[in-house]
Short mmCIF file of C-alpha atoms in Angstrom, two decimals:
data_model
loop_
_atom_site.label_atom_id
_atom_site.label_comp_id
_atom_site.label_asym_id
_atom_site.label_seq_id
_atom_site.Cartn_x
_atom_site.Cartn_y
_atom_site.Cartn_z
CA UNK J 1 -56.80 -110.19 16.40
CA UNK J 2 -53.44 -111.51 17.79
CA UNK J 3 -50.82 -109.32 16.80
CA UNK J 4 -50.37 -106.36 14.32
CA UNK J 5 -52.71 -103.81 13.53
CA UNK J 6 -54.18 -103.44 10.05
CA UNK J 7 -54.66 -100.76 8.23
CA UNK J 8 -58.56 -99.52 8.51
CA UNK J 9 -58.60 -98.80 4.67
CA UNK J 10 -58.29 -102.81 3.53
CA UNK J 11 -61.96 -103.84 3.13
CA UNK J 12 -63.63 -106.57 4.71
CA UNK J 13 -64.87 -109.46 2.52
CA UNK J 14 -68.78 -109.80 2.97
CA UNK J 15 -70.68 -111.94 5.00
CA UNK J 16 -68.15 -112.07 7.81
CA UNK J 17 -70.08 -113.49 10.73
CA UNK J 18 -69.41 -112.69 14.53
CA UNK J 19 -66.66 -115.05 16.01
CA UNK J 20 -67.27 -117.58 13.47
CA UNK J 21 -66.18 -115.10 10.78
CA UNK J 22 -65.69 -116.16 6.91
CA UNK J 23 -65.95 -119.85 8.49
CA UNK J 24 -69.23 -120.86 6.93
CA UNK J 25 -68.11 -119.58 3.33
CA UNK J 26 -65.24 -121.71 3.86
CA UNK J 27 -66.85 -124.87 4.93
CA UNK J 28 -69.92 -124.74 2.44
CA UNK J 29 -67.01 -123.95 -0.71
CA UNK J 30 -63.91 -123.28 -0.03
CA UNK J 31 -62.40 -122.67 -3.74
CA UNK J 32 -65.33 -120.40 -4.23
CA UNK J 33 -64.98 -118.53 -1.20
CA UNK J 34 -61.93 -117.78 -2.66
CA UNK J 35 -62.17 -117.38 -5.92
CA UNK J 36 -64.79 -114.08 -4.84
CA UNK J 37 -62.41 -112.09 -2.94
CA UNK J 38 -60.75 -109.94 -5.77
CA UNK J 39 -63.96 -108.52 -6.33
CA UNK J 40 -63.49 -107.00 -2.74
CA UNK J 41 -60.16 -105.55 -3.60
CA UNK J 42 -55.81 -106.17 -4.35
CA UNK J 43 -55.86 -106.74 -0.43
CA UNK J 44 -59.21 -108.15 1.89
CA UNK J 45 -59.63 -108.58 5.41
CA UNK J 46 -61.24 -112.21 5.58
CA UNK J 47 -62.11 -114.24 9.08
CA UNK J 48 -60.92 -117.30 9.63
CA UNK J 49 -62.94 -118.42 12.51
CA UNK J 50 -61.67 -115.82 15.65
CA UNK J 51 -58.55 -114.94 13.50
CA UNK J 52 -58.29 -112.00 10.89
CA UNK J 53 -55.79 -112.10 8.08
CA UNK J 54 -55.09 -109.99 5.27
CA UNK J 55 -55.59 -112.04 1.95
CA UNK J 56 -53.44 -111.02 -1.08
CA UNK J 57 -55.88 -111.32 -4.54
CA UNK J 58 -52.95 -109.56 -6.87
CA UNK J 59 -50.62 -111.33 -8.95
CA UNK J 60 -47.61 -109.03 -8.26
CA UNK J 61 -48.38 -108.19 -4.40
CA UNK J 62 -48.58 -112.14 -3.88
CA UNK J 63 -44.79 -112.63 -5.50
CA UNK J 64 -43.82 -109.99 -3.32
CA UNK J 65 -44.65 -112.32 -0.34
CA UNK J 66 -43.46 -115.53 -1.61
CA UNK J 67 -39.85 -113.88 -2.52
CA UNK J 68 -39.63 -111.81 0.39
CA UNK J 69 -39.48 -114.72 3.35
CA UNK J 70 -38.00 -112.98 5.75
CA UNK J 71 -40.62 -110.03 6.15
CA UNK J 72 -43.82 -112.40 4.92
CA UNK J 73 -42.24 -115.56 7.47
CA UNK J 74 -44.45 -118.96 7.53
CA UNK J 75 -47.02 -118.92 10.11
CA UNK J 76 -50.37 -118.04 10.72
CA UNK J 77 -52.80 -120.50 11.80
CA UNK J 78 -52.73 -123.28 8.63
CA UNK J 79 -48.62 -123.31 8.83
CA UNK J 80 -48.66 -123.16 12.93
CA UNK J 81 -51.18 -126.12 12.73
CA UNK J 82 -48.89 -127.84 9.72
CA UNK J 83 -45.63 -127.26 12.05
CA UNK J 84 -47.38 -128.72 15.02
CA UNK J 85 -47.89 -131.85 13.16
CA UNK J 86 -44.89 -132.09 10.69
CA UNK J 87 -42.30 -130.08 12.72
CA UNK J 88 -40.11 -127.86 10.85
CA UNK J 89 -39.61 -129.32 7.51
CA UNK J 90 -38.97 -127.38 4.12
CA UNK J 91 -42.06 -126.01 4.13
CA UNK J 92 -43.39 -124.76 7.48
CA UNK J 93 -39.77 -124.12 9.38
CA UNK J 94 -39.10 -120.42 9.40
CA UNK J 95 -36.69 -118.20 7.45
CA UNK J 96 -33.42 -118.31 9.84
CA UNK J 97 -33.82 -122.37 9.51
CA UNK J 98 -34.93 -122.80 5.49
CA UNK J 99 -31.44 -122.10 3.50
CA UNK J 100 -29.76 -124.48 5.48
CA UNK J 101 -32.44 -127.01 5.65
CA UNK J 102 -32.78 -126.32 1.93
CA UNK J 103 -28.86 -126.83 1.06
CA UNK J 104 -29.13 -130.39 2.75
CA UNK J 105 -32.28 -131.65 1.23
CA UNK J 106 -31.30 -130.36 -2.26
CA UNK J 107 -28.85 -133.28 -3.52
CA UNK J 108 -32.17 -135.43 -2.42
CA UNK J 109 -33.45 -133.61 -5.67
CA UNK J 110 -31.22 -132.87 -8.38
CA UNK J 111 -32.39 -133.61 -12.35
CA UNK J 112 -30.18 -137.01 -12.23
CA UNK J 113 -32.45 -138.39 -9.33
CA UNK J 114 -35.28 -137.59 -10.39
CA UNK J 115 -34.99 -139.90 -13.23
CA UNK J 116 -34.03 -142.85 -10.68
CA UNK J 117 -37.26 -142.19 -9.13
CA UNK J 118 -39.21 -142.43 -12.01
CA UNK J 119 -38.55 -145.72 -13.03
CA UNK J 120 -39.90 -146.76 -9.29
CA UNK J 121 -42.85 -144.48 -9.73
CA UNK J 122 -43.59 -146.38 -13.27
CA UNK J 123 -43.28 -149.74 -11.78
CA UNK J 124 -45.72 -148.75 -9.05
CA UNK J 125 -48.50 -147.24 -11.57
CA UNK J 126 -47.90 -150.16 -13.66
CA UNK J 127 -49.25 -152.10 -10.56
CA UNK J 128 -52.08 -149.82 -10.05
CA UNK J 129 -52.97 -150.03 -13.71
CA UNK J 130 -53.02 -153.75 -14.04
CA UNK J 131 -55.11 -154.57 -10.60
CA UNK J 132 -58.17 -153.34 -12.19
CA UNK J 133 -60.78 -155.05 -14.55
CA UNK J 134 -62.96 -154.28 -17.54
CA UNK J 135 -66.17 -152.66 -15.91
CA UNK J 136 -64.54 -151.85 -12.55
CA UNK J 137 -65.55 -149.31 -10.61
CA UNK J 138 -62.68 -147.71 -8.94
CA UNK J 139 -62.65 -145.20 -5.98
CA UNK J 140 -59.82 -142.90 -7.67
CA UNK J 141 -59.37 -141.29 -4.07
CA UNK J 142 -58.58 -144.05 -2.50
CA UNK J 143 -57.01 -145.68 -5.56
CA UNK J 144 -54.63 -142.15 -6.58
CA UNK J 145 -53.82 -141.82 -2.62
CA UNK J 146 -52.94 -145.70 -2.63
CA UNK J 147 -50.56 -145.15 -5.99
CA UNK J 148 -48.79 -141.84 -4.67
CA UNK J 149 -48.07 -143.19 -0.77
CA UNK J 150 -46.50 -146.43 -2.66
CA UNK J 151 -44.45 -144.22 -4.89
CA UNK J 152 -43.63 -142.00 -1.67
CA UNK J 153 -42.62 -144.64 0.33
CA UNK J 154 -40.47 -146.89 -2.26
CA UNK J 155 -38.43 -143.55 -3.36
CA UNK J 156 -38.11 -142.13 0.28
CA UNK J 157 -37.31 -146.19 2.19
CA UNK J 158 -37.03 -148.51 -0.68
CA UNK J 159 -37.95 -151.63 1.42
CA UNK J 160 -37.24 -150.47 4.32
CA UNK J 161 -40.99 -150.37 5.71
CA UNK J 162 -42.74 -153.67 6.33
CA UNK J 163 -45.79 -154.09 3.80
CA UNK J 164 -48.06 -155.03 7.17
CA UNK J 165 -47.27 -150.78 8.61
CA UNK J 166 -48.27 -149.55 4.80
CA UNK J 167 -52.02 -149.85 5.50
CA UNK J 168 -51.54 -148.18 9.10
CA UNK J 169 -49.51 -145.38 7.53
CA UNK J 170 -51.78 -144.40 4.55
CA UNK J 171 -54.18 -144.23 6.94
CA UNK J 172 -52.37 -141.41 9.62
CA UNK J 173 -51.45 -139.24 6.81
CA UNK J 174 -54.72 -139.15 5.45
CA UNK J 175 -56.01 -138.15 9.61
CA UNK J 176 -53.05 -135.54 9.45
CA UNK J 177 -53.85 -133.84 6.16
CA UNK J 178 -57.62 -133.92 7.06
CA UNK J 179 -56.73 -132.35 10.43
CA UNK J 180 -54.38 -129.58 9.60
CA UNK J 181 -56.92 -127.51 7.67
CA UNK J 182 -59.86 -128.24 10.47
CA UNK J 183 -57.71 -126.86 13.51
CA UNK J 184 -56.48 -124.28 11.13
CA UNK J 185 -59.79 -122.63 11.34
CA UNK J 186 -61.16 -124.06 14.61
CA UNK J 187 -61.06 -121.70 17.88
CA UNK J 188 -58.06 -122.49 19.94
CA UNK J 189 -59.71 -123.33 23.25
CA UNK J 190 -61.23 -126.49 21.18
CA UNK J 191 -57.87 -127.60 19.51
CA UNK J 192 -57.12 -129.95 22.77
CA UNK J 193 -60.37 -131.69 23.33
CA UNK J 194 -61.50 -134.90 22.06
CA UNK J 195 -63.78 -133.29 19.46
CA UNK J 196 -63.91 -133.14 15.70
CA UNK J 197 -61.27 -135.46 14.53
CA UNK J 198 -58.70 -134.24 18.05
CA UNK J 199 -58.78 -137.86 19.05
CA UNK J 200 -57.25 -139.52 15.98
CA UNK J 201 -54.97 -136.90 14.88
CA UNK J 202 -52.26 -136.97 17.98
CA UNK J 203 -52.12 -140.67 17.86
CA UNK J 204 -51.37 -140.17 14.01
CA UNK J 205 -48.76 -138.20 14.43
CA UNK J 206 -47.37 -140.05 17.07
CA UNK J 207 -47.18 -143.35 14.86
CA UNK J 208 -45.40 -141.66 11.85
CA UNK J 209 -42.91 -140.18 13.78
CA UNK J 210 -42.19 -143.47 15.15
CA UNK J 211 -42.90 -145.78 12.14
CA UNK J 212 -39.72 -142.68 10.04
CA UNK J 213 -37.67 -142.81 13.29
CA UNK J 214 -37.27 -146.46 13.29
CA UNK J 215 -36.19 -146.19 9.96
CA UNK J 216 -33.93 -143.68 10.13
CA UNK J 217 -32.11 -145.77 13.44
CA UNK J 218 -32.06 -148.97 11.70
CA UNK J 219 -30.14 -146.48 8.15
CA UNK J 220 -27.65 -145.21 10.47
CA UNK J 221 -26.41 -148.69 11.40
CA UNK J 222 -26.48 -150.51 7.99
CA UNK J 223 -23.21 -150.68 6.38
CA UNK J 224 -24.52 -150.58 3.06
CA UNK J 225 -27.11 -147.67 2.39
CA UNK J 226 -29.68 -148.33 -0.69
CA UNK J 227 -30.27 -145.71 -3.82
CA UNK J 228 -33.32 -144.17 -1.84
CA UNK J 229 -34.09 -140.77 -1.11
CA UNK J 230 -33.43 -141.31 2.80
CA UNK J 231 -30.26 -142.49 2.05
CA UNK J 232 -29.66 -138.81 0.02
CA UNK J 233 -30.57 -137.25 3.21
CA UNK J 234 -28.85 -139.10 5.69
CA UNK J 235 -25.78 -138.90 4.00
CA UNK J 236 -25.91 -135.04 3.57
CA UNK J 237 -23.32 -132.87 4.44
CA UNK J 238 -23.05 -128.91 4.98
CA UNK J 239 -19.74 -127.14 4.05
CA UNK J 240 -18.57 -127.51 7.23
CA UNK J 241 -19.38 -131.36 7.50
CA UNK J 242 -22.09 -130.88 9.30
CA UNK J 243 -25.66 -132.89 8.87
CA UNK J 244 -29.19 -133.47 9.56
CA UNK J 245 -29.91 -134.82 13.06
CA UNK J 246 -32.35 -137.78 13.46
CA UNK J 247 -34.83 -135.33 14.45
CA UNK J 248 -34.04 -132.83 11.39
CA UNK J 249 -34.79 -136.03 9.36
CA UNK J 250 -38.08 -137.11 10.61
CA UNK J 251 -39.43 -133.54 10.10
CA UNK J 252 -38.08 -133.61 6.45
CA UNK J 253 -39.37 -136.94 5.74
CA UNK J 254 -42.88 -136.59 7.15
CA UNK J 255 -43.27 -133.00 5.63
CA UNK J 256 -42.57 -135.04 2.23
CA UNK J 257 -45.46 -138.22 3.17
CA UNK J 258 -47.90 -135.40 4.00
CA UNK J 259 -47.52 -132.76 1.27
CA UNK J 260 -46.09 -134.55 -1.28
CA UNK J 261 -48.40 -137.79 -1.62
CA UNK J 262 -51.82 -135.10 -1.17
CA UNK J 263 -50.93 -132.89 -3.55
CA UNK J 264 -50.40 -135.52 -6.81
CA UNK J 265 -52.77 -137.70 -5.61
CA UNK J 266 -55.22 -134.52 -5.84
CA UNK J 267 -54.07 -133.42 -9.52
CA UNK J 268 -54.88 -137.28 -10.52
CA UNK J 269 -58.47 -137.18 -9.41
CA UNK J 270 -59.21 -134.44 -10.92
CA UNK J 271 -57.21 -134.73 -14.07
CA UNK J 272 -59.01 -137.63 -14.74
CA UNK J 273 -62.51 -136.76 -13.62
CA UNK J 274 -61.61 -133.41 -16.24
CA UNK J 275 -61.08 -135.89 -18.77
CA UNK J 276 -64.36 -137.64 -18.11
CA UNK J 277 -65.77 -133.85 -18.71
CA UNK J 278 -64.31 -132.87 -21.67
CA UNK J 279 -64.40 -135.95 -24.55
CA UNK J 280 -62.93 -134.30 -27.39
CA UNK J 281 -59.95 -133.43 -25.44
CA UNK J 282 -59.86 -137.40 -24.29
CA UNK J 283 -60.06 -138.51 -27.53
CA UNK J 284 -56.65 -136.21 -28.14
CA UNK J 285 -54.62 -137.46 -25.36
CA UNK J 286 -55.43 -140.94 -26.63
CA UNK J 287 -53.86 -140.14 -30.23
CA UNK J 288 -50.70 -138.88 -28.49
CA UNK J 289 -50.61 -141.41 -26.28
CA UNK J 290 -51.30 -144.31 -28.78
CA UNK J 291 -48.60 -142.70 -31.05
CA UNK J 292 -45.77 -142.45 -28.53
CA UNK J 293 -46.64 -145.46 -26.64
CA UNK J 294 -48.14 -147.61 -29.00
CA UNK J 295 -49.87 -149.56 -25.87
CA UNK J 296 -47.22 -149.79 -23.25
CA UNK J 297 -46.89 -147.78 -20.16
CA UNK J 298 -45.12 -144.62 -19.85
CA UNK J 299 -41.30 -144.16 -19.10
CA UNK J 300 -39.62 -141.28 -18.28
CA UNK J 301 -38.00 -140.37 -21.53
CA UNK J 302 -41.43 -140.28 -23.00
CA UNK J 303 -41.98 -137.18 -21.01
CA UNK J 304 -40.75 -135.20 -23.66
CA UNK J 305 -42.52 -136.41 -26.06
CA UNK J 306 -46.10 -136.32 -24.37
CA UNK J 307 -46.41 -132.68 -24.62
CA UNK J 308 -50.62 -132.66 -24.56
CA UNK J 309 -50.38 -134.63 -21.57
CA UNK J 310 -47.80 -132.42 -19.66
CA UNK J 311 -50.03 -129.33 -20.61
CA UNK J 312 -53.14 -131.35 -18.68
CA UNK J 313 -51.46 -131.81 -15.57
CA UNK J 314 -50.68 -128.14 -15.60
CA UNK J 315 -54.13 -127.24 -16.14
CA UNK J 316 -55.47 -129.19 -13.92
CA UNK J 317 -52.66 -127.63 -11.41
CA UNK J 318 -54.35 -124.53 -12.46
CA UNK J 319 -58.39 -125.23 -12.35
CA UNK J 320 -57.78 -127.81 -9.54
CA UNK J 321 -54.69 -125.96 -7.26
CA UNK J 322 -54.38 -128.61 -4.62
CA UNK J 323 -53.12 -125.78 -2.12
CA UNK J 324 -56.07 -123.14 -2.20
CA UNK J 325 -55.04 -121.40 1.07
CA UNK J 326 -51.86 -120.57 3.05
CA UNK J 327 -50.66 -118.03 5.56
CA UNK J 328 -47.77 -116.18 6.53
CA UNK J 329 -46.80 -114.02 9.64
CA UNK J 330 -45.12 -110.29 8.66
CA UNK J 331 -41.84 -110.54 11.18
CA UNK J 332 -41.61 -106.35 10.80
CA UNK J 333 -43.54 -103.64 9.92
CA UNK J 334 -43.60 -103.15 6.52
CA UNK J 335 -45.69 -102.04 3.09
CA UNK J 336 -47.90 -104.21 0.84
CA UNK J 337 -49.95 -102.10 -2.05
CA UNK J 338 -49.93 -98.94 -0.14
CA UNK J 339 -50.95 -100.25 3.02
CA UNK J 340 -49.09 -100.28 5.89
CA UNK J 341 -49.06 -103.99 7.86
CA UNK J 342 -47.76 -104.49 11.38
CA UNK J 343 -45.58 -107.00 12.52
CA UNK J 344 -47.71 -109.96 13.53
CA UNK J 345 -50.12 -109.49 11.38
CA UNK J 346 -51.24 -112.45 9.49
CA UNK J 347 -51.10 -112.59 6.18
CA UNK J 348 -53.10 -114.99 3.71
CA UNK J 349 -52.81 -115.86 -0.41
CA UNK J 350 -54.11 -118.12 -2.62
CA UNK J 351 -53.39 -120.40 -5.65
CA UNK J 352 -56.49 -121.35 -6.48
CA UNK J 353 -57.63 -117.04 -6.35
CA UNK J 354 -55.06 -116.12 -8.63
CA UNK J 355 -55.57 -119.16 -11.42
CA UNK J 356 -59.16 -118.03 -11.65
CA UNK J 357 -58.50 -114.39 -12.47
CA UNK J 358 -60.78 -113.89 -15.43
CA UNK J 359 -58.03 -110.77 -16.36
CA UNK J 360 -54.97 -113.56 -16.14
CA UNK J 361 -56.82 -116.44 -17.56
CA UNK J 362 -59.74 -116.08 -20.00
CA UNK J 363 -63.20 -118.08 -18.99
CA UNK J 364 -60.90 -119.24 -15.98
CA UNK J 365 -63.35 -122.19 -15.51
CA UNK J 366 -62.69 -123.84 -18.75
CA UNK J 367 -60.76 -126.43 -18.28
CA UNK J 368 -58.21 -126.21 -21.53
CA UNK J 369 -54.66 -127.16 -21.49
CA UNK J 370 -54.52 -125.51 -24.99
CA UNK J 371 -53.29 -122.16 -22.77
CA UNK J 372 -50.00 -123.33 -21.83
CA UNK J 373 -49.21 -124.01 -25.77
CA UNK J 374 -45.62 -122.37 -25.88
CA UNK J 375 -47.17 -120.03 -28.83
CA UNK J 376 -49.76 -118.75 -26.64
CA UNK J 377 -49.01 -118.64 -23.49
CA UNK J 378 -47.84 -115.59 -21.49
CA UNK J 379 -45.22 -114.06 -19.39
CA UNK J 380 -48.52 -113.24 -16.97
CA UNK J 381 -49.90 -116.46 -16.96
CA UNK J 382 -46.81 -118.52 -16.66
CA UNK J 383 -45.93 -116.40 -13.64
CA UNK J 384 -48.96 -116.44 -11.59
CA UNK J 385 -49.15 -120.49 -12.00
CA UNK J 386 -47.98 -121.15 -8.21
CA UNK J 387 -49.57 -124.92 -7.05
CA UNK J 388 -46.25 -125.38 -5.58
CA UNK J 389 -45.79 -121.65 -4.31
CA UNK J 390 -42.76 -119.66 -5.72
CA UNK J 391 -39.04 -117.95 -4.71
CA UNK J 392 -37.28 -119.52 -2.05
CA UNK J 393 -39.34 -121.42 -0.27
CA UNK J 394 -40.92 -123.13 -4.23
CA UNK J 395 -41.74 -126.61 -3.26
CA UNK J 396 -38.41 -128.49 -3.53
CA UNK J 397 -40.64 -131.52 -4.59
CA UNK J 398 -42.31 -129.76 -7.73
CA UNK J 399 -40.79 -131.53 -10.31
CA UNK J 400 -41.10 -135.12 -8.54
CA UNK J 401 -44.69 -134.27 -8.29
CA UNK J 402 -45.42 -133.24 -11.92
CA UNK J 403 -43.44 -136.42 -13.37
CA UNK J 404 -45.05 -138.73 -11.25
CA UNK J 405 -48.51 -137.21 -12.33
CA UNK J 406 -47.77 -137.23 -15.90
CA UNK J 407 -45.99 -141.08 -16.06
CA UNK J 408 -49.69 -141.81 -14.30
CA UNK J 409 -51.73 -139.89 -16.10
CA UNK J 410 -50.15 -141.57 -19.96
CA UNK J 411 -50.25 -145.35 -18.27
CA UNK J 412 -53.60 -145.38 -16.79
CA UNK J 413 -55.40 -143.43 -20.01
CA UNK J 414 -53.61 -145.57 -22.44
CA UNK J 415 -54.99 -148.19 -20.84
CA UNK J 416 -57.95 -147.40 -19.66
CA UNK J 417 -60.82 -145.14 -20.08
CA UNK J 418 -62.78 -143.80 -17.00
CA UNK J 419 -66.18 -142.44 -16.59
CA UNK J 420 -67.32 -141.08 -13.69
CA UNK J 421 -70.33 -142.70 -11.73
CA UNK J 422 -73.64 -140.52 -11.84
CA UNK J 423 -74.93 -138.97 -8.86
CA UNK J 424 -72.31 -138.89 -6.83
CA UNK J 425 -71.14 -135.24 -4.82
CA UNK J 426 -67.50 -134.70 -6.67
CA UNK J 427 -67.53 -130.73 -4.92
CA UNK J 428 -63.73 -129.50 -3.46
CA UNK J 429 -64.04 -130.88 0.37
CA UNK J 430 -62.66 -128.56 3.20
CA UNK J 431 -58.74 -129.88 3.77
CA UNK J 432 -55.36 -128.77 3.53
CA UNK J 433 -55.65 -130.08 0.19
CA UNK J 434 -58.30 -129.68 -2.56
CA UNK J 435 -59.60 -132.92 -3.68
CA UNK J 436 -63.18 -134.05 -4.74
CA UNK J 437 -65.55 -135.60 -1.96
CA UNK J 438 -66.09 -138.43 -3.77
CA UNK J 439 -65.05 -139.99 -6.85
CA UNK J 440 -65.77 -143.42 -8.24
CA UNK J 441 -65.34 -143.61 -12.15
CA UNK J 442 -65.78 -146.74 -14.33
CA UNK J 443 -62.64 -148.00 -15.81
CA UNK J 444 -63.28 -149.73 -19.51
CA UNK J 445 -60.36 -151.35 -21.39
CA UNK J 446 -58.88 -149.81 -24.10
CA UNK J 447 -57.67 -151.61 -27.51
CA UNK J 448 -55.15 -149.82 -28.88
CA UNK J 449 -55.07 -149.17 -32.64
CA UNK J 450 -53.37 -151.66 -34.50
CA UNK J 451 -51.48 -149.53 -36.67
CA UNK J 452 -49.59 -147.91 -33.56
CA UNK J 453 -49.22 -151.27 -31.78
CA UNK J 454 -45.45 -152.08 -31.07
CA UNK J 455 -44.49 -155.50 -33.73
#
């Protein structure tokens, strides 16, 4: 193993294989894979590919690493392959770059602009929503990815990007995402050859940092900068004037198309392929949605008022945890539950692990929003929820993410009901991001009640 030396008493998950390691586990089911390890112990040795990393299965051992950046640093092999293709945005630059990266991009994100995005967001679902027909059926991946790169790129450029590089665009990020998780795993002598995927993924990244550099050259010039979210960066300042160079930017702005657009896109699918599943709880959402809406799409001072379909998108953040695996590098030597780590050694913890702790979460499969009812949910659960990680380096994005999920969620069920096309394989594929392999759903139109229907 590169670096540090691990303490002999941390057990070794099972069915490690020579040089391939835990590899197979992780490409047959990767949420599964897991999902198993606590049985094995609060810390387990697992293989990924030629690499060895310590994997964190406890609640309160896992917080220690995501509020102590400095000693638990990003790296590893997924955030080493995530920095080779983003550069060092918010969330793979390490610690002595972060807090000032993080004071910059903050403005970008405050409460009051978040409710200037929405109303962009809503106009773009409303689009989504209203290109379909009665009978339809929709690929939701492509359709979800389609709704959340729109919203992505009217809040970051507002017209900025010609609609002709769109296509071209949705397209690299998708070879990006898929590729970070592949070469994350994949022996480093293979990384460079044109093999698995190596051929399209340079090119990818070379286009997006072109198609965000443009951009950013044509921003500088304009005398007149628009309400976007690049504008909120470029304009940034530090306290002593200071901002982002055009280089900074790009790395900020493609960390954001990558991450951001995966992850929401993600808790769509399977929010409403869960929905599909679980009728009675359908038939709920409808009633609140029917009630507060009374038939037209979502706005952002809804929000407040949808609380059933808030609680969904959190469980499905739960069951569904678009980020299922992530690594960090310990910078000294140092203590995690009685064990002694060196420095190097990699270090590896999982969403998805914790929100299927049958001691945090009861029947963790069952999908039921019901558990984050304010009257019954815990101080536990609440804090070992982490699809956007936690502490400093807490996606900056989280809240962005979660409204445009729920403003899509309440305008496409209103609207629509969705039923998911038999025979189809909807298992978690291996990526950076958990998502179903397929999913292609019928879309029927609704008729709202006339007794709720606006006059």
């Amino acid at each position: 193993m590169p670096g540090g030396v691990l303490t002999s008493s941390i057990a070794t998950a099972p069915h490690r294989l020579p040089l391939l390691g835990h590899l197979v586990s992780m490409l047959r089911d990767p949420a599964g894979f897991v999902a198993s390890l606590p049985a094995s112990g609060d810390l387990v040795r697992i293989g990924m590919g030629p690499i060895t990393a310590v994997m964190v299965c406890d609640p309160q051992l896992t917080q220690q690493v995501l509020r102590h950046d400095r000693v638990f640093d990003k790296g590893g092999p997924v955030f080493d392959r995530a920095r080779e293709a983003i550069g060092d945005g918010l969330g793979t630059c390490p610690h002595s770059r972060h807090r000032r990266l993080r004071r910059l991009m903050q403005p970008a994100f405050h409460p009051s602009r978040i409710a200037e995005y929405a109303s962009v967001m809503s106009q773009r679902i409303i689009e989504i929503a209203e290109s379909w027909h009665d009978g339809q059926i929709v690929d939701v991946r492509a359709q979800m990815k389609t709704l959340t790169l729109q919203v992505t790129t009217a809040t970051l450029f507002a017209h900025s990007v010609p609609e002709s590089s769109l296509h071209r665009i949705f397209r690299d990020v998708d070879t990006v995402v898929d590729g970070v998780m592949r070469r994350a795993i994949m022996p480093a002598s293979l990384l460079r050859l044109p093999i698995l995927g190596n051929r399209a993924y340079w090119p990818a990244i070379t286009r997006l940092r072109a198609v965000i550099g443009a951009v950013i050259t044509e921003r500088r010039t304009a005398d007149v900068h628009p309400a976007d979210l690049l504008s909120a960066v470029v304009d940034a300042r530090d306290t002593d004037g200071g901002g982002l160079s055009d280089n900074e930017i790009v790395d900020q702005i493609l960390t954001l198309f990558v991450a951001g657009t995966e992850t929401t896109a993600s808790a769509l699918q399977w929010a409403l392929y869960l929905l599909d599943e679980h009728p009675d709880l359908a038939a709920r959402l409808r009633v609140e949605l029917d009630t507060v809406l009374a038939g037209r799409p979502a706005r952002y001072d809804d929000l407040p008022h949808l609380p059933l379909t808030g609680r969904i998108i959190t469980e499905t953040l739960r069951v569904r945890s678009p980020f299922w695996l992530a690594t960090r590098t310990v910078t000294e030597d140092t203590e995690l539950g009685g064990h002694r780590l060196a420095k190097g050694t990699i270090v590896a913890y999982s969403p998805y692990l914790l929100h299927h702790r049958a001691d945090l979460y009861p029947d963790p499969d069952r999908f039921d929003p019901d558990r984050w009812d304010p009257a019954v949910a815990t101080p536990a659960q609440r804090s070992a929820l982490i699809p956007f990680a936690d502490g400093a380096r807490k996606c900056i994005g989280d809240t962005f993410a979660v409204t445009e999920a729920c403003l899509a969620l309440a305008t496409i069920a209103a609207r629509w009901e969705l039923h998911a096309v038999p025979g189809q394989d909807t298992s978690a594929a291996l990526s950076s991001i958990l998502r179903p392999r397929t999913l292609r759903m019928r879309v029927t139109t609704r008729h709202v009640p006339a007794r709720v229907r606006t006059s």
